[in-house]
XYZ file of C-alpha atoms in Angstrom:
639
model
C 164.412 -42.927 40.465
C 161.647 -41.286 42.295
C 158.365 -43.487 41.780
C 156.256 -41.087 43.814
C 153.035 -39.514 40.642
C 154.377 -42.746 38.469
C 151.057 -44.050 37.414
C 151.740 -47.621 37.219
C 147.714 -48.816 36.490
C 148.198 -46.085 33.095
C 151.628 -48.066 32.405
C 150.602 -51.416 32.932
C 147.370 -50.938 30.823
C 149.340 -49.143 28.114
C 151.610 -52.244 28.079
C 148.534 -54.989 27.950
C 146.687 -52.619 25.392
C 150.298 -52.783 22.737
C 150.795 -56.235 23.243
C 150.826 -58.568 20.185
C 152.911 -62.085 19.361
C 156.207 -61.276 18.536
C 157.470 -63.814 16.418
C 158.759 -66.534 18.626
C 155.094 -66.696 20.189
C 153.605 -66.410 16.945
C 155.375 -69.673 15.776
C 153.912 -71.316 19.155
C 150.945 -70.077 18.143
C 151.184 -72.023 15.368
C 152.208 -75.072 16.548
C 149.426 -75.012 19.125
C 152.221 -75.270 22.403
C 150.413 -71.719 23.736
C 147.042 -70.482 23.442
C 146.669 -66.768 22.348
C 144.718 -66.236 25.958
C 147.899 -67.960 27.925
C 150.204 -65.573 25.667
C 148.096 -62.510 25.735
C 147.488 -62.208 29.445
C 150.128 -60.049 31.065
C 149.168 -58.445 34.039
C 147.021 -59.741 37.138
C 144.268 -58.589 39.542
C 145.847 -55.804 41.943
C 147.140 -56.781 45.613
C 145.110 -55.172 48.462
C 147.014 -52.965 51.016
C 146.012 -55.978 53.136
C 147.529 -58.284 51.435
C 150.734 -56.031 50.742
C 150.929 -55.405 54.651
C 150.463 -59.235 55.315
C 153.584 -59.845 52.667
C 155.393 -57.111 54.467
C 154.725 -58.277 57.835
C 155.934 -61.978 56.725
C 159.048 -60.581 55.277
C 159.764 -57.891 58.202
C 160.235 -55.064 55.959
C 158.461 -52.105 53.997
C 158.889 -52.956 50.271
C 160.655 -50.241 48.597
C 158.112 -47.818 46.892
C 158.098 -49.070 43.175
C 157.430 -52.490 44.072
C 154.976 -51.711 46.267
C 153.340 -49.382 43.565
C 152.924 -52.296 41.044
C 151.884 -54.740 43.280
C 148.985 -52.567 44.183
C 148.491 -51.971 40.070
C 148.885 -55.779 39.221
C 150.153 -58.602 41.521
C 152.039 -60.132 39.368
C 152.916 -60.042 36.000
C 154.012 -62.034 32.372
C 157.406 -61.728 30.955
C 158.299 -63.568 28.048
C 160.817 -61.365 25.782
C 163.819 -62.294 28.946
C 165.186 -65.438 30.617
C 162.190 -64.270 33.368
C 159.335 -65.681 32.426
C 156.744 -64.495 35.256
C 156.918 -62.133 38.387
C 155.242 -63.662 41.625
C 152.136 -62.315 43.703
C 152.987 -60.739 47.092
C 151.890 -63.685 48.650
C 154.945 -65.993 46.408
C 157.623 -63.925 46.772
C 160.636 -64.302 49.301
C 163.925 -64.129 50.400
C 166.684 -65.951 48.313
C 169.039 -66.703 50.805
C 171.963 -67.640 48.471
C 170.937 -70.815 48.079
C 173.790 -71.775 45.437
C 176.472 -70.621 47.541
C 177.529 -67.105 45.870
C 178.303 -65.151 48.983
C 181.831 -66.685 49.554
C 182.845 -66.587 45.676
C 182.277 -63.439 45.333
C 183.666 -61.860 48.917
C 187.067 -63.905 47.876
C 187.186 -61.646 44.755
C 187.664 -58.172 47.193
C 190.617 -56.556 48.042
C 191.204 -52.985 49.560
C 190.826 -51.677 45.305
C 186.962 -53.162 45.065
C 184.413 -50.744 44.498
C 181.266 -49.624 46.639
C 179.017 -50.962 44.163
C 181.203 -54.861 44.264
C 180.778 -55.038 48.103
C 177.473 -54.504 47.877
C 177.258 -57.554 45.437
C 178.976 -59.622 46.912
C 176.725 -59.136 50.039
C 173.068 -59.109 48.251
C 172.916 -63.115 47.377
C 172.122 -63.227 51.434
C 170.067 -60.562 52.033
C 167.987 -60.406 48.395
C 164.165 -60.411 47.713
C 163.424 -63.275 45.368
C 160.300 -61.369 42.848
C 160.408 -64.156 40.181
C 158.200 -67.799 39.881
C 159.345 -68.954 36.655
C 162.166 -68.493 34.481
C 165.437 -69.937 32.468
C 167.547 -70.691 35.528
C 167.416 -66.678 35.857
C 166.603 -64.733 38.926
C 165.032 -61.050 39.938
C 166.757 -60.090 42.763
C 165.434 -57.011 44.587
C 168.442 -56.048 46.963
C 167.596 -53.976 50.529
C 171.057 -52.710 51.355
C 171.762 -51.663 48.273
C 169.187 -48.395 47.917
C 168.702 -44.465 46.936
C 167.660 -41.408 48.418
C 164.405 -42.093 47.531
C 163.709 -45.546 49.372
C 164.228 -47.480 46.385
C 166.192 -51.128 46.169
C 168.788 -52.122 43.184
C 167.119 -54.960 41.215
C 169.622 -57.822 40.130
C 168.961 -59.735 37.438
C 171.180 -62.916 37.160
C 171.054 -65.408 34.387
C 172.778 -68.821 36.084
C 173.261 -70.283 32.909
C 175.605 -67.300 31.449
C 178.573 -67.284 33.244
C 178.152 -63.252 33.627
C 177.891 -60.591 36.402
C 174.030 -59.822 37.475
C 172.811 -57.112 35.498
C 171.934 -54.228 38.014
C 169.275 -51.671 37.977
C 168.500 -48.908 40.185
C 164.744 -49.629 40.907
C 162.396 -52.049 40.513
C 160.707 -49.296 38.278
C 163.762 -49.050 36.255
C 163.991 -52.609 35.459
C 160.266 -52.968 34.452
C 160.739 -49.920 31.489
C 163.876 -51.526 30.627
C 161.147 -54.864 29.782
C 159.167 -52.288 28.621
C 161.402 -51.110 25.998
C 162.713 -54.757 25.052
C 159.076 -55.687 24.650
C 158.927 -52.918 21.843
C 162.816 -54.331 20.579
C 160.932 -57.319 20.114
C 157.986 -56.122 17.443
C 159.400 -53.392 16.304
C 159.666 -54.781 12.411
C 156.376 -56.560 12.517
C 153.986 -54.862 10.334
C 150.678 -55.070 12.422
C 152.761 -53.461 15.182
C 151.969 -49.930 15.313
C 150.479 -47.947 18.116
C 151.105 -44.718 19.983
C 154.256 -45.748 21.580
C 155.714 -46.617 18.519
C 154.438 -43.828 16.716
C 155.965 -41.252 19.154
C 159.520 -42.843 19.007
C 159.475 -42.662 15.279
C 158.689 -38.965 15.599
C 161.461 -38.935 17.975
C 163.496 -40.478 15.239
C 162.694 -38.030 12.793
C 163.251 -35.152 15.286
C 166.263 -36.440 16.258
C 167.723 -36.186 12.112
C 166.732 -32.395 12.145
C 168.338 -31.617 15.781
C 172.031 -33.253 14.265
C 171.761 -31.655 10.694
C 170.981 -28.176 12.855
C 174.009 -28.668 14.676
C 172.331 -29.824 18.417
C 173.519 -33.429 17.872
C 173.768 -34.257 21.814
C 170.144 -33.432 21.906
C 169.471 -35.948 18.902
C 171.592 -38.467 20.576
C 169.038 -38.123 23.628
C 166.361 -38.924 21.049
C 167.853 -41.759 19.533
C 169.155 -43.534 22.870
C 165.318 -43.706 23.497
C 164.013 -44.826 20.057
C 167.045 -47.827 19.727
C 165.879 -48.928 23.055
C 162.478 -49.102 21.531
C 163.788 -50.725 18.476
C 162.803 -48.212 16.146
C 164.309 -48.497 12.651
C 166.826 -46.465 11.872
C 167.697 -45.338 15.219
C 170.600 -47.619 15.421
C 172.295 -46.429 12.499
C 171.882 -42.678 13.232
C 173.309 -43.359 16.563
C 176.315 -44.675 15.771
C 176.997 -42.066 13.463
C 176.937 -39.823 16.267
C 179.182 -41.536 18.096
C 181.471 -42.555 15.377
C 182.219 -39.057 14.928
C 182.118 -37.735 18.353
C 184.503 -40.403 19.431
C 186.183 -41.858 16.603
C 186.640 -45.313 14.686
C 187.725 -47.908 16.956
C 188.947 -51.494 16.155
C 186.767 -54.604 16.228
C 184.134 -53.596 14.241
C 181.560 -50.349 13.327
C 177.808 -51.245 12.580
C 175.108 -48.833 11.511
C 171.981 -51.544 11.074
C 169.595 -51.759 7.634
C 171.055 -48.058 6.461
C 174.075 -50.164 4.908
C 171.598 -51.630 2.560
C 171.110 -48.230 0.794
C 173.154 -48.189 -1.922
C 172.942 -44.158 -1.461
C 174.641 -44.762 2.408
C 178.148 -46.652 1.016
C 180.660 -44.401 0.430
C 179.409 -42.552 3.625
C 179.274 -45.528 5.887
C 181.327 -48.717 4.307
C 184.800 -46.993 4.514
C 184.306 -46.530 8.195
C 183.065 -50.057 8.894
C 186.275 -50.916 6.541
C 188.656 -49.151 7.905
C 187.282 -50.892 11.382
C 187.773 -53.870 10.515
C 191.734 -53.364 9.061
C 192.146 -52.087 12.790
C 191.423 -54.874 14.084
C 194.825 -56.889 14.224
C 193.355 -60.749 14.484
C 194.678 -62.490 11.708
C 191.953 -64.763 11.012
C 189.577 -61.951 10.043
C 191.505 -61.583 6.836
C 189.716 -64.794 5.691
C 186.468 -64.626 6.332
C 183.732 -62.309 5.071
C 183.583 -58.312 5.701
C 180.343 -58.155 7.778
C 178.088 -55.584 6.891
C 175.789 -56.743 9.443
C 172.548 -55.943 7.550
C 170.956 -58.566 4.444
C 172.112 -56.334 1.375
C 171.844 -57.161 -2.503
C 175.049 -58.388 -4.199
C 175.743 -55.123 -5.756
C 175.768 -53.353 -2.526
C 178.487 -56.449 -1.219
C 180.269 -56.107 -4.209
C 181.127 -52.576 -3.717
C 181.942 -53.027 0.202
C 184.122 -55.458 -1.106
C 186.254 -52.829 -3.325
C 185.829 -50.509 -0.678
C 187.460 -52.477 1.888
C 190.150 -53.406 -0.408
C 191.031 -50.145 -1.136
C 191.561 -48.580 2.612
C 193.874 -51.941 3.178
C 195.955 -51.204 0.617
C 195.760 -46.974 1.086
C 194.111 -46.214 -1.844
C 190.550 -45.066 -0.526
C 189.900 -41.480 -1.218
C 186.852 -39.828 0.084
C 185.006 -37.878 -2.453
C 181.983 -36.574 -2.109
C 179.784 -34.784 -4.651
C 179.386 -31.007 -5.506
C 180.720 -28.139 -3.241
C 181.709 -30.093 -0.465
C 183.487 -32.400 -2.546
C 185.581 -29.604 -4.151
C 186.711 -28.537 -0.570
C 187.925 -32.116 0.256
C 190.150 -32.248 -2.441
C 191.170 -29.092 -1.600
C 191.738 -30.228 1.865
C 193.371 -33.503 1.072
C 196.050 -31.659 -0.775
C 196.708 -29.356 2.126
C 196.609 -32.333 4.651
C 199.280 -34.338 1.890
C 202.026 -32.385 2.695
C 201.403 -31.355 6.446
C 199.037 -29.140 6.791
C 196.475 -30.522 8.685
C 195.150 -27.355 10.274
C 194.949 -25.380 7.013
C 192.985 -28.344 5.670
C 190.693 -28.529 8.690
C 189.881 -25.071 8.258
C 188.830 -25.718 4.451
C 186.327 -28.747 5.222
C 184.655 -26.790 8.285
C 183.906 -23.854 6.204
C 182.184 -25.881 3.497
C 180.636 -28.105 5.931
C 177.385 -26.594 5.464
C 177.288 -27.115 1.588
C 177.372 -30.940 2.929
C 174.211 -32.787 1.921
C 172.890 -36.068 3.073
C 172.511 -38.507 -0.115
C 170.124 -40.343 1.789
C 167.542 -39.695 4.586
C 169.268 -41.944 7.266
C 172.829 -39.871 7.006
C 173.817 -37.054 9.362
C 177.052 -36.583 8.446
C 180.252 -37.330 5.839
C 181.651 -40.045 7.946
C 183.635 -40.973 5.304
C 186.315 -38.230 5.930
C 186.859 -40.654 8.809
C 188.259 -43.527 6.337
C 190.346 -41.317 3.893
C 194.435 -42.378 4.987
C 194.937 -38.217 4.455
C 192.235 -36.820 5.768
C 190.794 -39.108 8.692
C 193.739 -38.208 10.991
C 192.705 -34.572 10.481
C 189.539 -35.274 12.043
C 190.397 -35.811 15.947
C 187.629 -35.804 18.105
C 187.169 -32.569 18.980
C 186.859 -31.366 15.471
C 184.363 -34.493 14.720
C 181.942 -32.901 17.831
C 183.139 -29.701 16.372
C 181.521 -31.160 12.766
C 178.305 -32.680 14.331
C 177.643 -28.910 15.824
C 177.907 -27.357 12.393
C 174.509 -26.706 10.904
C 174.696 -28.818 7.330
C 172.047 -29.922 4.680
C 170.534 -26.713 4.498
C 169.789 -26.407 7.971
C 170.041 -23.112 10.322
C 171.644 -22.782 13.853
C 174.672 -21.460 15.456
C 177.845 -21.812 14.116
C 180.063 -23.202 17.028
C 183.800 -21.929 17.998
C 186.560 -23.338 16.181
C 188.354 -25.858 18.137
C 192.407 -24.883 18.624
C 194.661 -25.777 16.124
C 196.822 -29.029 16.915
C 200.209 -27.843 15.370
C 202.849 -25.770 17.411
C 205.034 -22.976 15.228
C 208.003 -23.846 14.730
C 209.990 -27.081 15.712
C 210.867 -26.706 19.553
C 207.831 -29.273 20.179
C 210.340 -31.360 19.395
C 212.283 -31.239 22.170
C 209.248 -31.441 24.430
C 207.792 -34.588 23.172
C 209.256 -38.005 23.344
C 206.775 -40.089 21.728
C 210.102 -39.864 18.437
C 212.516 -42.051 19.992
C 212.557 -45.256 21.583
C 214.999 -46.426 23.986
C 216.261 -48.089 21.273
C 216.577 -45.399 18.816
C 216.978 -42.208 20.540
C 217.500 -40.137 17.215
C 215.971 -38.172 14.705
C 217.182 -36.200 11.529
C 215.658 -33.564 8.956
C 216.580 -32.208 5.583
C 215.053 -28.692 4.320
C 215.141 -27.348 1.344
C 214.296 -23.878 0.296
C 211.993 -22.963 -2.283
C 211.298 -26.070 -3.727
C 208.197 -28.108 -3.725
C 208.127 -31.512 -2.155
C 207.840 -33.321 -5.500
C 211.613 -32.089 -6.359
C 213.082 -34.157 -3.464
C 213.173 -37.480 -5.111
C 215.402 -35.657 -7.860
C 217.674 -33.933 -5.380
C 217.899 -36.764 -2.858
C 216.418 -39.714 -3.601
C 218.393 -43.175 -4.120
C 217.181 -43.496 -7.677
C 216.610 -40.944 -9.877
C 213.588 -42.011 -11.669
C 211.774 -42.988 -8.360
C 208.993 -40.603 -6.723
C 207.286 -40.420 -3.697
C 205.698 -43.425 -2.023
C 202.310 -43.521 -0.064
C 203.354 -44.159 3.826
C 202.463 -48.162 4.681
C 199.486 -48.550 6.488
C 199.742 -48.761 10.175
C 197.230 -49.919 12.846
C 195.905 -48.031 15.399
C 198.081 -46.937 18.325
C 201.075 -47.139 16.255
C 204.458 -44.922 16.347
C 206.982 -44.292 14.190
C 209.778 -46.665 15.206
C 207.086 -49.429 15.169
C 206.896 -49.559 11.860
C 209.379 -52.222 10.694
C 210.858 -51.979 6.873
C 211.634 -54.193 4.864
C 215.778 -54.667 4.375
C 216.804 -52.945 0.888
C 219.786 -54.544 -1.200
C 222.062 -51.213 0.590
C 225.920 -51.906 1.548
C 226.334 -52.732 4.931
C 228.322 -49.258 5.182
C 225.414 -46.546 3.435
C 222.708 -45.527 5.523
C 219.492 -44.785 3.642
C 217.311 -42.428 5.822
C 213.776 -43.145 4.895
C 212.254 -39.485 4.920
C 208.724 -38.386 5.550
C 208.158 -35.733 3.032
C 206.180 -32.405 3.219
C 205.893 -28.238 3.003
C 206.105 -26.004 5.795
C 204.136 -22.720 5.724
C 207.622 -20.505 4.724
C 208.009 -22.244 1.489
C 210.694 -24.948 2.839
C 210.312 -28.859 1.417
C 211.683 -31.245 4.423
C 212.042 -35.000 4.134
C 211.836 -36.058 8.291
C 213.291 -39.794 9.684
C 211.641 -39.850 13.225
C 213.225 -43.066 14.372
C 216.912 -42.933 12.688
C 218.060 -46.598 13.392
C 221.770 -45.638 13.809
C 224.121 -44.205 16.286
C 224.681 -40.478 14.519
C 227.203 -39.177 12.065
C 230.153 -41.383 11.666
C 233.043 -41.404 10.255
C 231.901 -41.498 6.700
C 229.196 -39.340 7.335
C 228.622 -36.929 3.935
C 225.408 -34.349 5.026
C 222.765 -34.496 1.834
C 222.900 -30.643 2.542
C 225.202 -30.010 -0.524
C 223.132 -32.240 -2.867
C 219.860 -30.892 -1.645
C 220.740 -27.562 -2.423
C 221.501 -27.754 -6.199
C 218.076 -26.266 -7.165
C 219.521 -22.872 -6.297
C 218.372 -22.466 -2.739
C 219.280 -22.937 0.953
C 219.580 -26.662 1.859
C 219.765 -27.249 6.183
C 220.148 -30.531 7.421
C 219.579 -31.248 11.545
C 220.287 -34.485 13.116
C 219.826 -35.066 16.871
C 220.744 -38.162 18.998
C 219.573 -38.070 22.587
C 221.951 -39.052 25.088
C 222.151 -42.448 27.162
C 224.377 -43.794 29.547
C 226.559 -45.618 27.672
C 226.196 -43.091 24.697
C 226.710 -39.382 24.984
C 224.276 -37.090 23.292
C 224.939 -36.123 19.605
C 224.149 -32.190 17.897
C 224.783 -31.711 13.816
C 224.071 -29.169 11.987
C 224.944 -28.174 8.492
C 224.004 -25.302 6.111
C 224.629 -25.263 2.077
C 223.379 -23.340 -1.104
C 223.731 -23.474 -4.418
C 225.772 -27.030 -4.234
C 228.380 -26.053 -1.565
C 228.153 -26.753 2.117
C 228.465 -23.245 3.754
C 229.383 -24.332 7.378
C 228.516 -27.346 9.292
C 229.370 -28.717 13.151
C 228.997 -32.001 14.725
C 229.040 -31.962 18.675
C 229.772 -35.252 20.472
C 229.354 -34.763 24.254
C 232.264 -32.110 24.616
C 233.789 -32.497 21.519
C 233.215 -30.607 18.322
C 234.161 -30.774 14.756
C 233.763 -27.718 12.727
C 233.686 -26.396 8.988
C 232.951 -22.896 7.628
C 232.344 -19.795 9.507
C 229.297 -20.866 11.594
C 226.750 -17.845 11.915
C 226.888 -16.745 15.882
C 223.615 -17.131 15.988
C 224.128 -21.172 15.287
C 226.789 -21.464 16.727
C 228.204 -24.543 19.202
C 229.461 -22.432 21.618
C 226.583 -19.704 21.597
C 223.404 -22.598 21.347
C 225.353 -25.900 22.745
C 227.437 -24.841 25.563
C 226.986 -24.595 29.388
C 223.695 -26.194 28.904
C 222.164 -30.118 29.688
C 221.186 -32.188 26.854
C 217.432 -31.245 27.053
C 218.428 -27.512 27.405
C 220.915 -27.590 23.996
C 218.407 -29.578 22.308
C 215.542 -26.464 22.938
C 218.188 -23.995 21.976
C 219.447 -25.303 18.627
C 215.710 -26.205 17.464
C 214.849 -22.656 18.751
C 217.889 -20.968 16.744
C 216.836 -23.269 13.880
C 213.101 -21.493 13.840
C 214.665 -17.768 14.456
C 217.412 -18.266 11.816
C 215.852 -19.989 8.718
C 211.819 -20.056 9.840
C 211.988 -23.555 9.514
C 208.976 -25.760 11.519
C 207.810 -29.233 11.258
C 203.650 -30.128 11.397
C 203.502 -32.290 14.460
C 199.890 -33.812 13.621
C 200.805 -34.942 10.269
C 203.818 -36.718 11.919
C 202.361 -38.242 14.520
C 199.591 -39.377 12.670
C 202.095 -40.748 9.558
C 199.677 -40.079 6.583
C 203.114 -37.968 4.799
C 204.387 -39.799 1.744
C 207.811 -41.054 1.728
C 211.117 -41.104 0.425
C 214.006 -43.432 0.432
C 217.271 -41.170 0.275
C 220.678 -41.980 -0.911
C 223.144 -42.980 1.518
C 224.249 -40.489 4.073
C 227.384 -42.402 4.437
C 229.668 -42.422 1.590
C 231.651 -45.444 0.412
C 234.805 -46.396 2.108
C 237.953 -45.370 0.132
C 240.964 -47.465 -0.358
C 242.351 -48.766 1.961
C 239.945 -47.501 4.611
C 238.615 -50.415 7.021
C 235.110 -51.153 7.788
C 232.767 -53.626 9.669
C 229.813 -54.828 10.603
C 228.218 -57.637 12.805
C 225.006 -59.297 11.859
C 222.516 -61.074 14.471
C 220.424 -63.539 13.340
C 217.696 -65.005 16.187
C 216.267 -68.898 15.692
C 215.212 -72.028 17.431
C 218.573 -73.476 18.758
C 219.778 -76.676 16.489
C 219.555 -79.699 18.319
């Protein structure tokens, strides 16, 4: 920071001029421990150059420029919203000289990985200026090897008492706004308060709400960073908004100050401090109180309450009023059976009908909590959102960020986040010309049963981490539990991303057949990747109108075959000659040329497709025919 045309005498005064008690002085006040002419008196005579020079000459250095500059505007000054309670005179300052033994504690913590910026602070406990007199065990450390282009020393701040690395600031300048600002923090919310500082960060504030509703949200950001640094009300909770949906909900907790109150902000902001807090995996949260972290009335804590029972369980919907509300339902049933892009496209056109129900909002953050329709919004389409004008303001309409779903299905091949080590497999049923409602009648294990919502899953998960619960199945039938949804060409599919078995066996019967009774073509695709001990595994099979038309199973080199294969599909046309990698590509590819069949990636990956719970794609042993099984149980050893 360049201090030279800083006028700190203007700064200072400004500073003296604002002051007032906050409320922990007031209450001394009160109780008579401080006089209001001990509290009020900040600031202190200015240093001469001669006495400067005489401080310099005792030290044997040139104090870096900021210093110097305030010493010259006050020698000394009064801090009481910090652990440093007053810095000295020129005369009372001086070199620490570690006297509490830091150097070697730190130094033992480098290695040839440390940083620039931890060797330097590991060497300043030595060669540190000592500014403070009084304080809470705390210290103002103003550090001459560790400087800028501009002459100017890092200050160190370090509280003894906290356990905590020294809080570093580029200047001595810096660190005295950053007491500045706090000193502001402090009064902001008392009523008698009020002066030009404050009222130019509360313009700021109100600037910054018509920058993000116009679309130039990193400019209100700027804004806002200021006025919460100032403590301005409301500046908090816009903030966080701005990040939330620049950067997404993350677990351990999402806090947007008094707006929670407003009974007007809750279905905009409680679903995203719920759905925060069901990310956050430490079981002993699920006992204790959802913090809204603002005083609210108890029909405001009721209705968190619901709210946050409802995205546990899956339930929570987002539904906002009017236009834009029409589009999210609109979206949501796009997003329900895969297509996420499609339903992107629908809320960004009718994000400008999008009004705030209350001053403080800039945005419908609670798309963010909805199970369908929060995965749609990834990062770059929330920054995408927060550049859309909205709320009846103008600006430029920014570019549409890329869709996140490949055509087709070779992705597949491409990506292993599907299979575990453990699992290695995955299998699809399609079904032409049928919506996905019709697969529980075609395929599913009981004929009455319909679709269920997909269990919710915390952040970071994948498919195969999601452990079900053991059905009352035969140890020989093998119930694929399907994610359901539509492609784009009018095909249902019902996907199993981490089958937990070794491939078609010997009683292997493909669903194809069954699948196809509604009068259409039925394909069913199951790969398993190879291993070492386990050779790679390549099915395919084709029916319509009830009858399997041809079908192949490839097991390393050998193949099993039934029906006149199309050449196009076929083993020795898309499986031979090849590695496992390549025939994998090759079949999916054949797949997408030959039927137009695809899978939505996003949707997938993000698991927000309902589910289905197939019958067996093993059929039951006949007589005479032998089967096994082994079951491993793991416990505590009997003694």
């Amino acid at each position: 920071m360049d201090d030279n045309g800083f006028d700190w005498g203007t700064f200072l005064r400004r500073w003296q001029d604002e002051w007032v008690p906050s409320e922990d002085e007031a209450m001394e006040l009160e109780e008579g421990e401080m006089s209001l002419s001990d509290l009020a008196a900040l600031g202190a005579p200015p240093a001469s150059e001669a006495e400067v020079a005489d401080a310099e000459r005792r030290l044997g250095t040139r104090l870096p420029p900021s210093y110097r500059g305030f010493l010259l505007a006050s020698n000394g000054w009064r801090l009481r919203d910090d652990s440093i309670y007053q810095l000295g005179a020129a005369h009372e300052i001086g070199w620490f000289g570690d006297p509490f033994g830091m150097t070697p504690m730190y130094r033992e913590s480098l290695d040839e990985r440390s940083t620039e910026r931890k060797v330097l602070l590991a060497g300043m406990w030595e060669r540190a200026l000592q500014l403070e007199t009084d304080s809470d065990m705390s210290y103002a450390l103003l550090d001459p090897g560790d400087t800028d282009e501009h002459g100017e020393w890092a200050l160190y701040v370090y509280k003894g008492w906290s356990g905590e690395y020294p809080a570093r600031y580029p200047s001595f300048r810096a660190y005295m706004q950053r007491r500045y600002e706090s000193f502001h923090a402090e009064r902001a919310r008392l009523p008698e308060f009020v002066n030009d500082t404050s009222r130019a960060r509360d313009a700021d504030v109100a600037r910054a709400r018509e920058e993000a509703l116009s679309g130039r949200w990193e400019a209100a950001r700027e804004l806002l960073e200021v006025a919460w640094r100032y403590g301005r009300p409301g500046a908090w909770g816009m903030l966080r908004q701005l990040d939330v949906l620049s950067q997404g909900i993350s677990g351990g907790g999402a806090f947007f100050g008094d707006l929670v109150a407003d009974p007007r902000c809750a279905d905009e902001l409680v679903p995203v401090m719920a759905l925060a807090r069901v990310r956050d995996s430490r079981p002993h949260l699920g006992g204790l109180q959802f913090p809204l972290g603002a005083e609210t009335d108890d029909a405001v804590r009721a209705a968190a309450d619901a709210i946050l029972d409802r995205v546990r369980d899956g339930s929570y919907r987002y539904a906002p009023d009017g236009d834009f509300g029409q589009a999210v339902a609109k979206a949501r049933e796009a997003a329900r059976w895969g297509d996420t892009d499609g339903a992107w496209r629908v809320v960004r056109a009718a994000l400008p009908s999008w009004s705030p129900p209350a001053p403080g909002l800039l945005g419908p953050l609670g798309l963010l909590a909805d199970p369908v329709l929060g995965p749609v919004v990834t990062r770059e389409r929330g920054r995408e959102l927060l550049a859309t004008p909205r709320g009846g303001r103008a600006g430029v309409v920014p570019e549409p960020v890329p869709d996140l779903d490949p055509r087709g299905l070779s992705w597949l091949a491409e990506s292993p986040r599907w299979n575990s080590a453990l699992y290695g497999s995955y299998r699809c049923l399609w079904v032409e010309g049928v919506e996905p409602e019709a697969l529980p009648g075609l395929v599913g294990q009981d004929a009455g049963a319909g679709l269920t919502a997909p269990p919710v899953r915390p952040a970071g998960w994948f498919p195969h981490d999601v452990r079900r619960q053991r059905d009352d199945s035969a140890p020989w039938e093998d119930r694929a539990v399907v994610e359901v949804g539509r492609t784009g060409s009018g095909w249902a599919f019902g996907f199993d991303p981490a089958a937990g078995v070794r491939g078609p066996g010997r009683l292997f019967v493909s669903p194809a057949a069954e699948a196809s009774r509604g009068g259409g073509r039925a394909v069913v695709l199951w790969i398993r990747r190879g291993r070492d001990d386990l050779p790679a595994l390549f099915h395919l099979s084709v029916a319509e109108r009830g009858e399997e038309l041809h079908a192949y199973t490839l097991r390393g080199t050998d193949v099993e075959c039934s029906g006149a294969v199309p050449e196009a599909l076929g083993p020795a046309r898309v499986l031979g000659g090849a590695d496992d990698t390549d025939r994998e590509r090759r079949l999916l590819a054949a797949l997408e040329e030959e039927f137009g069949l695809a899978l939505p990636r996003h949707a997938l990956a993000e698991g927000i497709l309902p589910e289905l719970t197939t019958r067996s794609w093993n059929r039951a042993p006949r007589k005479g025919e032998g089967f096994s099984y082994a079951t491993i149980s793991v416990g505590r050893p009997r003694p």
